[in-house]
Amino acid sequence: MKNIVKKLSWFIKKEWKTYIRLFFLLLLIIILSLIPAYFLGLAIDTIVSGDLTKKSLIFLVGGLALIPISRYFSSFIYNYRVSKLAQKLSFELREQYLRKLFSMDLSFYAKYDKGDLINRVTEDLDAITVAATSLFEGIVFNFGLITFALALMIATISFKLTIISVTIMPIGLTILNIIRHKKRKYIAKHRIIYAKMTDTILESVEGQKTIRAYGQEDEYLDIQKKSIIDDINSWFYIVKYENWFVPLFEVIYGVAYVLAFVFGVIFIINSQLTLGSLITFLSYLGMLYGPIIGMSTMFTQINNATISLDRFDEIMKEVPIVSDTNVSLPILSFNEIEFKNVTFKYPFDEKAVIRGINFKITKGQTIGIVGPTGAGKSTLIRQLLREFNVSDGNILVDGKDISTYKIDDIRNLVGYVPQAHTIFKKDVTANIKMGKPKASQDQLDKAVRIADFEKDLPFLDQGLETMVGESGSTLSGGQKQRLSIARALIKDPEILILDDSLSAVDAKTEDNIINELKRFRGDKTNIIVAHRFSAVRDANIILVLENGVITQRGTHDELLKEEGWYKEQYINQITMV
Ligand code: ADP
């Protein structure tokens, strides 16, 4: 618990006034909960002794009626305020978490599964929020009520009867909590299994089109069934311990009640106690049940929250490998980028994907990159996005290492169009304007024209205002590509990277796009990764990448004059057409 308080101390410090207010409200609720039993005892004793007058009857009935009403209103105010506090905490934690996710680089995303990251921001944060608010209530209310009730039982009724009936409870509870504590390790395991289940479901939902197209529904259902069964089994261990607890405690409680009743009657016979006091005593004893169970539920919540906080903290402590420093330089444009002996290996791989890469990009040039699938073309060109640090060598931008510049500035230089497009559930305009949210209508029209997306607009219900389905599900492959290209073009980037982005468009559309690029981006840099040679034919320089190394370089005409992959594939391609 110390851990939870320490880790959430920033929130408690910020909200200390609310916590104090809640504390006093709870105190009031405790007092209001205890008074009716006292009135009841008093009423019975007054009736038994024959002292009941009209005045005392009004006082007793009035007291018994007013107190529950006051308690109801206090509880209402308390619940409202505590829910607000919980919402505030969960909002702030989620905001911190999402900020963290946005600040992380791709090594982080290679390390954690999507389902796991989602669970940490949903299940785990819920457990933390519950702990931070209901834990407070649990401690103040349950502990307060137990203390007050015991104090009243001892001070106003009978010390002896209290000791006789209540001592059995802490002994029983301690034994039960030892059993229950074993559950903790299963909770941690369960979280991991649950995250795996979420991941499997996510994969099936995201890949449902492909799964159906390949008739893989049964296989995927089996995979999901297995992950759900694993989840149920792991949960079952936890429930098993939980199921032990309440019935066993009820037995202990029953014994305490019998003891109080038997000894209470003996004390009445010996004139050590009045009937009214015994009834008040039994009411107080009855009142202890909820708070005691509540206290042990609290321990479960503490366990859950501790595990969740550790999982939350694990993410919050991650630091991006690619990050700015205090002395990162701004950059708005460039004259030359040089790859010097660049080698790159993905974080969890053994082998480098690209090795000893040397080439220069001069502002205004168009560079073509070709080569077999899996050769490392994407990996090579994505180095300009600063997703990872290079493993060896340097990328120099105007003579300085790329890592000395502000990451956002470097990314702003680039308009990257990937092969797999990310289309959001917004209208077409909003999807394109993600490249430059403040773009004017002219800039939007120009980007749409250069990307040859204009011809698609008549086929969309409401043209640029057409809502696009999730992941672009209502668009064709070519439309998605053209929209993606328009998104990159709208920011008029210093460097436009088409990473195999023309593969889903026909030869004529490709021709249109390439011609428009030449017309409108003459002074800017274009890097075109392509399978079709027509897309790179006019490039100032074409690099051939094979198995992670540059094996050929030159213009289209130069490359056709030498023996190698380029000429071979070019001949293949034109003979196929
Ligand atoms: P190309 O663009 O030439 O088809 P890629 O650069 O996409 O080639 O891939 C080159 C190699 O790097 C492939 O073997 C691929 O499996 C691997 N690779 C690509 N992306 C990742 C990644 N994020 N993590 C690990 N390996 C990757």
XYZ file of C-alpha atoms and ligand atoms in Angstrom:
604
model
C 0.000 0.000 0.000
C 2.914 2.319 0.771
C 3.936 1.738 -2.790
C 0.572 2.846 -4.156
C 0.492 5.977 -2.012
C 4.066 6.805 -3.026
C 3.455 6.304 -6.695
C 0.246 8.311 -6.642
C 1.558 10.962 -4.268
C 1.590 13.560 -7.096
C -2.192 13.136 -7.412
C -2.849 13.036 -3.670
C -0.796 16.223 -3.226
C -2.747 17.931 -5.975
C -6.120 16.822 -4.662
C -5.456 16.926 -0.929
C -8.307 19.340 -0.269
C -10.803 16.975 -1.927
C -9.413 14.073 0.088
C -9.861 16.066 3.332
C -13.454 16.912 2.394
C -14.137 13.279 1.602
C -12.551 12.245 4.879
C -14.959 14.397 6.899
C -17.925 13.250 4.843
C -16.995 9.641 5.592
C -16.654 10.447 9.268
C -20.143 11.911 9.217
C -21.478 8.793 7.454
C -19.837 6.565 10.090
C -21.448 8.500 12.929
C -24.813 8.483 11.171
C -24.495 4.716 10.674
C -23.859 4.064 14.351
C -26.533 6.252 15.923
C -29.686 4.215 14.945
C -28.520 1.151 16.908
C -28.039 3.368 19.941
C -31.557 4.815 19.549
C -32.995 1.326 19.153
C -31.434 0.125 22.423
C -32.577 3.271 24.160
C -36.146 2.810 22.861
C -36.292 -0.820 24.015
C -34.946 0.002 27.480
C -37.396 2.905 27.793
C -40.311 0.656 26.787
C -39.202 -2.228 29.080
C -38.772 0.117 32.058
C -42.231 1.643 31.428
C -40.778 5.204 31.223
C -42.054 5.892 27.727
C -43.636 9.335 27.482
C -45.109 11.068 24.448
C -42.109 13.421 24.327
C -39.527 10.631 24.464
C -41.498 8.670 21.813
C -41.425 11.649 19.410
C -37.701 12.067 20.121
C -36.934 8.382 19.472
C -39.095 8.018 16.344
C -37.862 11.367 14.995
C -34.247 10.318 15.577
C -34.762 6.930 13.938
C -36.392 8.524 10.867
C -34.117 11.552 10.376
C -30.801 9.797 10.678
C -31.179 7.439 7.682
C -32.310 10.404 5.556
C -29.192 12.395 6.540
C -27.067 9.348 5.893
C -28.589 8.949 2.444
C -27.773 12.553 1.490
C -24.240 12.392 2.898
C -23.611 9.164 0.972
C -25.027 10.700 -2.173
C -22.686 13.699 -1.955
C -19.770 11.435 -1.074
C -20.358 9.061 -4.014
C -20.700 11.922 -6.446
C -17.471 13.543 -5.301
C -15.473 10.346 -5.139
C -16.586 9.364 -8.667
C -15.467 12.745 -9.931
C -12.093 12.270 -8.267
C -11.755 8.803 -9.810
C -12.566 10.159 -13.271
C -9.971 12.861 -12.830
C -7.302 10.358 -11.861
C -8.123 7.989 -14.676
C -8.113 10.876 -17.184
C -4.706 12.061 -16.004
C -3.179 8.588 -15.972
C -4.526 7.840 -19.447
C -3.221 11.149 -20.734
C 0.252 10.476 -19.300
C 0.201 6.987 -20.780
C -0.872 8.087 -24.249
C 1.697 10.881 -24.272
C 4.271 8.250 -23.433
C 3.123 6.009 -26.270
C 3.374 8.882 -28.735
C 6.878 9.700 -27.527
C 8.156 6.167 -28.028
C 10.081 4.921 -31.012
C 9.635 1.747 -33.006
C 11.950 -0.333 -30.774
C 9.345 0.100 -28.060
C 6.535 -1.088 -30.343
C 8.637 -4.049 -31.389
C 8.926 -4.975 -27.694
C 5.278 -4.751 -26.620
C 2.208 -6.320 -28.234
C -0.767 -4.142 -29.097
C -3.125 -6.132 -26.848
C -0.765 -5.723 -23.923
C -0.519 -1.970 -24.441
C -4.305 -1.717 -24.659
C -4.789 -3.725 -21.466
C -2.408 -1.526 -19.576
C -4.447 1.550 -20.451
C -7.813 -0.118 -19.739
C -7.774 -2.959 -17.171
C -4.667 -1.863 -15.315
C -5.590 1.788 -15.131
C -9.060 0.855 -13.920
C -7.534 -1.190 -11.100
C -5.318 1.760 -10.133
C -8.234 4.206 -10.197
C -10.386 1.899 -8.079
C -7.558 1.531 -5.587
C -6.851 5.249 -5.338
C -10.445 6.110 -4.534
C -12.142 3.095 -2.984
C -8.988 2.284 -1.078
C -9.322 5.606 0.631
C -12.952 4.849 1.374
C -12.027 1.343 2.463
C -9.467 2.544 4.934
C -11.362 5.517 6.332
C -14.866 4.073 6.338
C -14.198 0.427 7.187
C -11.429 1.105 9.622
C -13.302 4.081 11.111
C -16.564 2.172 11.522
C -14.863 -0.846 13.075
C -12.925 1.378 15.511
C -15.925 3.519 16.476
C -18.249 0.530 16.838
C -15.728 -1.358 18.979
C -15.088 1.728 21.102
C -18.831 2.148 21.661
C -19.273 -1.554 22.428
C -16.453 -1.425 24.983
C -17.172 1.977 26.503
C -20.961 2.043 26.577
C -22.004 -1.633 26.722
C -19.555 -4.282 27.924
C -15.815 -4.705 27.669
C -16.066 -8.404 28.582
C -18.763 -9.208 25.992
C -16.763 -7.383 23.298
C -13.608 -9.407 24.032
C -15.552 -12.704 24.161
C -17.321 -12.222 20.843
C -14.848 -10.246 18.705
C -11.457 -11.914 19.437
C -12.195 -14.829 17.139
C -12.444 -12.528 14.121
C -8.843 -11.253 13.762
C -7.522 -14.785 14.346
C -9.785 -16.241 11.649
C -9.091 -13.352 9.280
C -5.325 -13.712 9.575
C -5.504 -17.386 8.641
C -7.805 -16.642 5.729
C -5.613 -13.821 4.452
C -2.595 -16.107 4.388
C -4.539 -18.443 2.089
C -5.669 -15.508 0.049
C -2.219 -14.031 -0.331
C -1.184 -17.013 -2.444
C -3.577 -15.736 -5.059
C -1.330 -12.811 -5.849
C 1.033 -14.610 -8.161
C -1.941 -15.895 -10.159
C -3.178 -12.355 -10.679
C 0.100 -11.315 -12.301
C -0.029 -14.414 -14.534
C -3.641 -13.732 -15.384
C -2.828 -10.224 -16.613
C -0.324 -11.617 -19.109
C -2.735 -14.297 -20.339
C -5.526 -11.731 -20.605
C -3.271 -9.440 -22.666
C -2.507 -12.347 -25.009
C -6.229 -12.999 -25.429
C -6.828 -9.324 -26.302
C -4.009 -9.489 -28.826
C -5.458 -12.583 -30.499
C -8.896 -10.983 -30.724
C -7.399 -7.777 -32.114
C -5.504 -9.703 -34.766
C -8.653 -11.548 -35.812
C -10.719 -8.373 -35.993
C -8.060 -6.479 -37.929
C -7.380 -9.362 -40.261
C -10.982 -10.496 -40.692
C -11.067 -9.786 -44.438
C -7.976 -11.891 -45.103
C -9.114 -14.607 -42.699
C -12.432 -14.905 -44.535
C -10.848 -14.664 -47.975
C -8.619 -17.634 -47.155
C -11.361 -19.580 -45.369
C -9.360 -19.507 -42.137
C -12.347 -18.788 -39.870
C -12.246 -22.178 -38.141
C -8.500 -22.004 -37.510
C -8.825 -18.528 -36.053
C -11.833 -19.514 -33.982
C -9.745 -22.370 -32.574
C -6.877 -19.992 -31.771
C -9.311 -17.655 -30.049
C -11.056 -20.444 -28.207
C -7.702 -21.584 -26.884
C -6.773 -18.109 -25.698
C -10.196 -17.668 -24.065
C -9.916 -21.066 -22.332
C -6.416 -20.119 -21.090
C -7.892 -16.900 -19.748
C -10.767 -18.692 -18.007
C -8.425 -21.265 -16.483
C -6.086 -18.637 -15.138
C -9.050 -16.726 -13.729
C -10.366 -19.900 -12.169
C -7.318 -20.138 -9.884
C -8.056 -16.683 -8.560
C -11.758 -17.370 -8.097
C -10.941 -20.606 -6.294
C -9.095 -18.711 -3.578
C -11.807 -16.077 -3.485
C -14.540 -18.712 -3.078
C -12.841 -20.068 -0.003
C -12.871 -16.782 1.672
C -16.430 -15.464 2.126
C -18.121 -18.720 3.284
C -15.297 -19.400 5.757
C -15.559 -15.926 7.121
C -19.324 -16.336 7.500
C -18.710 -19.386 9.695
C -16.333 -17.370 11.900
C -18.813 -14.534 12.033
C -21.646 -16.893 12.978
C -19.563 -18.191 15.907
C -18.932 -14.612 17.106
C -22.646 -13.871 16.947
C -23.608 -16.982 18.910
C -20.983 -16.143 21.556
C -22.324 -12.586 21.877
C -25.905 -13.799 22.148
C -25.254 -16.597 24.694
C -22.985 -14.499 26.953
C -25.232 -11.432 26.500
C -28.236 -13.391 27.813
C -26.125 -14.671 30.753
C -25.091 -11.047 31.517
C -28.754 -9.938 31.402
C -29.732 -12.746 33.804
C -26.896 -11.581 36.113
C -28.157 -7.990 35.733
C -24.872 -6.911 34.156
C -26.606 -5.792 30.973
C -29.999 -4.443 29.854
C -32.002 -5.950 27.000
C -31.707 -2.700 25.038
C -27.893 -2.722 25.414
C -27.697 -6.320 24.148
C -29.768 -5.374 21.092
C -27.539 -2.355 20.450
C -24.497 -4.601 20.928
C -25.802 -7.185 18.449
C -26.576 -4.417 15.958
C -23.003 -3.111 16.230
C -21.661 -6.619 15.859
C -23.822 -7.009 12.720
C -22.436 -3.764 11.406
C -18.870 -5.036 11.617
C -19.475 -7.706 8.974
C -19.516 -5.370 5.943
C -16.423 -3.361 6.920
C -14.422 -6.508 7.778
C -15.249 -8.096 4.423
C -14.565 -4.673 2.906
C -11.125 -4.560 4.523
C -10.173 -7.889 3.023
C -11.539 -6.900 -0.385
C -9.320 -3.905 0.034
C -6.305 -6.169 0.309
C -7.311 -7.752 -2.985
C -7.629 -4.305 -4.499
C -4.222 -3.356 -3.143
C -2.773 -6.504 -4.713
C -4.429 -5.790 -8.047
C -3.440 -2.164 -7.995
C 0.169 -2.937 -7.031
C 0.503 -5.298 -9.985
C -1.222 -2.805 -12.267
C 0.899 0.081 -11.050
C 4.041 -1.950 -11.730
C 2.803 -2.647 -15.248
C 1.917 1.030 -15.758
C 5.278 2.119 -14.368
C 7.138 -0.281 -16.605
C 5.810 1.641 -19.611
C 6.274 5.060 -18.024
C 9.911 4.258 -17.293
C 10.662 3.311 -20.886
C 12.768 5.922 -22.590
C 12.838 6.259 -26.331
C 16.213 5.403 -27.802
C 15.621 7.980 -30.485
C 15.032 11.264 -28.688
C 15.912 14.938 -28.742
C 18.542 16.444 -26.486
C 18.772 19.969 -25.070
C 21.076 20.913 -27.891
C 19.158 19.379 -30.807
C 19.369 21.657 -33.812
C 16.437 22.981 -35.802
C 16.354 22.300 -39.539
C 13.882 23.539 -42.132
C 15.591 22.553 -45.361
C 18.779 20.858 -46.514
C 21.263 20.853 -49.360
C 22.759 17.408 -49.105
C 22.185 14.159 -47.244
C 24.951 11.595 -47.199
C 24.673 7.953 -46.120
C 28.181 7.004 -44.978
C 28.802 3.322 -44.428
C 25.340 2.890 -42.931
C 24.522 -0.489 -41.448
C 21.229 -1.210 -39.714
C 19.906 -4.105 -37.699
C 16.362 -4.258 -36.249
C 16.394 -4.282 -32.408
C 15.519 -7.930 -31.915
C 17.287 -9.324 -34.968
C 20.703 -10.927 -35.151
C 21.615 -9.936 -38.681
C 21.881 -6.497 -40.233
C 19.255 -5.839 -42.910
C 21.306 -3.197 -44.764
C 25.099 -3.034 -44.749
C 27.778 -0.519 -45.715
C 25.403 1.819 -47.533
C 27.056 4.836 -49.212
C 25.249 7.410 -51.337
C 24.362 11.077 -51.491
C 21.065 12.864 -52.010
C 21.346 16.399 -53.301
C 18.401 18.780 -52.943
C 16.223 18.720 -56.046
C 17.311 15.249 -57.164
C 15.061 12.319 -57.822
C 16.483 9.064 -56.530
C 15.161 5.677 -57.576
C 15.654 2.586 -55.449
C 14.984 -0.838 -56.920
C 15.803 -4.415 -56.034
C 14.218 -7.709 -55.085
C 11.545 -7.910 -52.381
C 13.076 -8.107 -48.931
C 16.352 -6.567 -50.105
C 16.026 -3.776 -47.523
C 14.772 -0.893 -49.688
C 12.115 0.220 -47.207
C 14.470 -0.222 -44.291
C 17.090 1.901 -46.033
C 14.817 4.775 -46.859
C 12.962 4.768 -43.548
C 16.221 5.694 -41.866
C 15.321 9.238 -42.867
C 12.255 9.064 -40.600
C 14.465 8.528 -37.532
C 12.398 5.602 -36.284
C 15.567 3.893 -35.049
C 19.205 4.879 -34.744
C 21.516 3.377 -37.341
C 23.605 0.510 -35.973
C 26.797 1.669 -37.644
C 27.982 4.499 -39.881
C 26.386 7.920 -40.224
C 23.684 9.758 -42.025
C 24.922 13.300 -42.503
C 22.529 16.140 -43.216
C 24.477 19.127 -44.481
C 27.595 17.668 -42.900
C 26.119 17.002 -39.434
C 24.866 13.685 -38.123
C 21.092 13.333 -38.488
C 20.842 12.621 -34.735
C 21.989 16.167 -33.929
C 18.775 17.614 -35.379
C 15.341 17.852 -33.780
C 13.438 14.690 -34.604
C 10.227 16.529 -35.462
C 12.100 18.842 -37.814
C 13.714 15.925 -39.616
C 10.348 14.180 -39.924
C 8.826 17.419 -41.159
C 11.307 17.497 -44.015
C 9.881 14.212 -45.203
C 6.543 13.270 -46.721
C 6.503 9.502 -46.491
C 4.036 7.371 -48.401
C 4.244 3.779 -47.192
C 3.146 0.733 -49.096
C 0.630 -0.205 -46.408
C -1.517 2.864 -46.021
C -3.027 4.009 -42.797
C -6.393 5.540 -43.512
C -8.455 6.936 -40.649
C -12.203 6.897 -40.077
C -12.686 10.498 -41.143
C -13.747 12.152 -44.377
C -11.357 12.221 -47.321
C -10.376 15.857 -46.764
C -9.526 15.256 -43.097
C -7.481 12.212 -44.080
C -5.484 14.226 -46.600
C -5.145 17.246 -44.319
C -3.433 15.135 -41.687
C -0.325 15.975 -43.711
C -0.936 19.677 -43.058
C -3.979 20.474 -40.912
C -3.965 24.174 -41.805
C -3.694 23.643 -45.560
C -5.745 25.975 -47.764
C -8.324 24.777 -50.304
C -5.820 25.541 -53.084
C -3.152 23.394 -51.445
C -5.687 20.610 -50.975
C -6.778 20.798 -54.644
C -3.181 20.820 -55.817
C -2.252 17.756 -53.744
C -5.339 15.931 -55.016
C -4.417 16.798 -58.600
C -0.751 15.777 -58.389
C -1.683 12.499 -56.692
C -4.127 11.878 -59.598
C -6.875 11.461 -56.999
C -9.136 13.942 -58.847
C -10.428 11.218 -61.120
C -11.654 9.224 -58.105
C -13.831 11.985 -56.686
C -16.864 11.407 -58.986
C -16.956 7.807 -57.724
C -17.118 8.852 -54.086
C -20.621 9.657 -52.790
C -19.785 13.080 -51.497
C -16.442 13.728 -53.165
C -13.873 15.049 -50.722
C -16.454 15.049 -47.931
C -17.058 11.301 -48.206
C -16.606 9.474 -44.918
C -14.044 6.718 -45.204
C -14.615 3.389 -43.426
C -12.268 2.105 -40.766
C -8.765 1.469 -42.233
C -10.058 2.807 -45.536
C -12.326 -0.201 -45.984
C -14.639 1.673 -48.379
C -11.824 2.632 -50.764
C -10.080 0.595 -53.443
C -6.375 -0.229 -53.089
C -5.478 2.356 -55.732
C -7.680 5.020 -54.123
C -6.018 4.415 -50.782
C -2.610 4.828 -52.376
C -3.559 8.025 -54.156
C -5.114 9.447 -50.967
C -1.932 8.588 -49.122
C 0.186 10.292 -51.755
C -2.043 13.387 -51.577
C -1.559 13.404 -47.782
C 2.205 13.504 -48.202
C 2.076 16.044 -51.021
C -0.132 18.541 -49.201
C 2.712 19.422 -46.868
C 4.921 20.088 -49.894
C 7.780 18.254 -48.213
C 11.456 18.855 -48.919
C 11.775 15.120 -49.497
C 8.944 13.007 -50.858
C 9.384 9.285 -50.351
C 7.159 6.965 -52.349
C 7.907 3.613 -50.740
C 6.559 1.220 -53.322
C 3.494 3.452 -53.260
C 2.706 3.132 -56.923
C 2.303 -0.624 -56.958
C -1.511 -0.604 -56.736
C -2.036 1.985 -59.460
C -2.157 1.197 -63.172
C 0.656 2.195 -65.532
C -1.242 5.217 -66.829
C -1.937 6.585 -63.331
C 1.673 6.007 -62.414
C 2.702 7.957 -65.493
C 0.371 10.831 -64.564
C 1.710 10.973 -61.016
C 5.358 10.871 -62.108
C 4.763 13.626 -64.694
C 2.938 15.804 -62.161
C 5.753 15.313 -59.663
C 8.284 16.426 -62.247
C 6.159 19.482 -63.039
C 5.428 20.615 -59.486
C 8.352 19.310 -57.475
C 11.242 20.193 -59.768
C 13.179 21.948 -56.995
C 12.360 19.392 -54.289
C 13.758 15.940 -53.635
C 11.885 12.765 -54.527
C 12.851 9.260 -53.548
C 10.973 6.557 -55.363
C 11.152 2.934 -54.302
C 9.514 0.950 -57.065
C 9.015 -2.362 -58.730
C 8.143 -0.937 -62.113
C 11.135 0.503 -63.904
C 8.942 3.127 -65.572
C 8.592 4.840 -62.169
C 12.345 5.404 -61.786
C 13.415 5.720 -65.415
C 13.951 9.479 -65.221
C 15.604 9.517 -61.790
C 18.938 11.342 -61.493
C 20.363 8.252 -59.919
C 19.034 4.757 -59.411
C 20.345 2.500 -56.645
C 20.009 -1.252 -56.946
C 19.778 -2.919 -53.570
C 20.285 -6.665 -53.293
C 20.407 -8.516 -50.037
C 21.058 -5.357 -48.022
C 23.892 -3.917 -50.110
C 23.999 -1.530 -53.048
C 25.150 -3.598 -55.998
C 24.623 -1.120 -58.825
C 24.107 2.598 -59.208
C 23.666 4.966 -62.116
C 21.066 6.440 -64.439
C 18.599 4.238 -66.272
C 20.687 4.362 -69.446
C 23.926 3.656 -67.595
C 22.416 0.687 -65.782
C 21.096 -0.785 -68.986
C 24.612 -0.784 -70.370
C 26.059 -2.936 -67.601
C 25.378 -6.549 -66.771
C 23.462 -7.040 -63.535
C 20.115 -7.260 -61.774
C 18.771 -4.015 -63.316
C 19.260 -4.997 -66.940
C 18.063 -8.554 -66.304
C 14.879 -7.455 -64.612
C 14.259 -4.653 -67.088
C 14.393 -7.091 -69.985
C 12.118 -9.475 -68.063
C 9.625 -6.710 -67.438
C 9.413 -5.429 -71.015
C 9.191 -8.917 -72.464
C 6.336 -9.693 -70.052
C 4.454 -6.575 -71.242
P 12.053 -4.301 -49.151
O 11.523 -2.929 -48.942
O 13.249 -4.338 -50.051
O 11.031 -5.278 -49.591
P 12.296 -4.359 -46.281
O 13.182 -3.240 -45.931
O 10.835 -4.160 -46.116
O 12.633 -4.827 -47.765
O 12.714 -5.645 -45.456
C 14.046 -6.090 -45.400
C 14.168 -7.149 -44.303
O 13.939 -6.572 -43.040
C 13.169 -8.265 -44.469
O 13.820 -9.489 -44.196
C 12.138 -7.991 -43.402
O 11.617 -9.177 -42.889
C 12.950 -7.279 -42.334
N 12.117 -6.293 -41.604
C 11.366 -5.308 -42.134
N 10.762 -4.583 -41.153
C 11.140 -5.120 -39.990
C 10.865 -4.825 -38.605
N 10.082 -3.800 -38.236
N 11.425 -5.619 -37.652
C 12.218 -6.635 -37.994
N 12.538 -6.964 -39.267
C 12.004 -6.233 -40.263
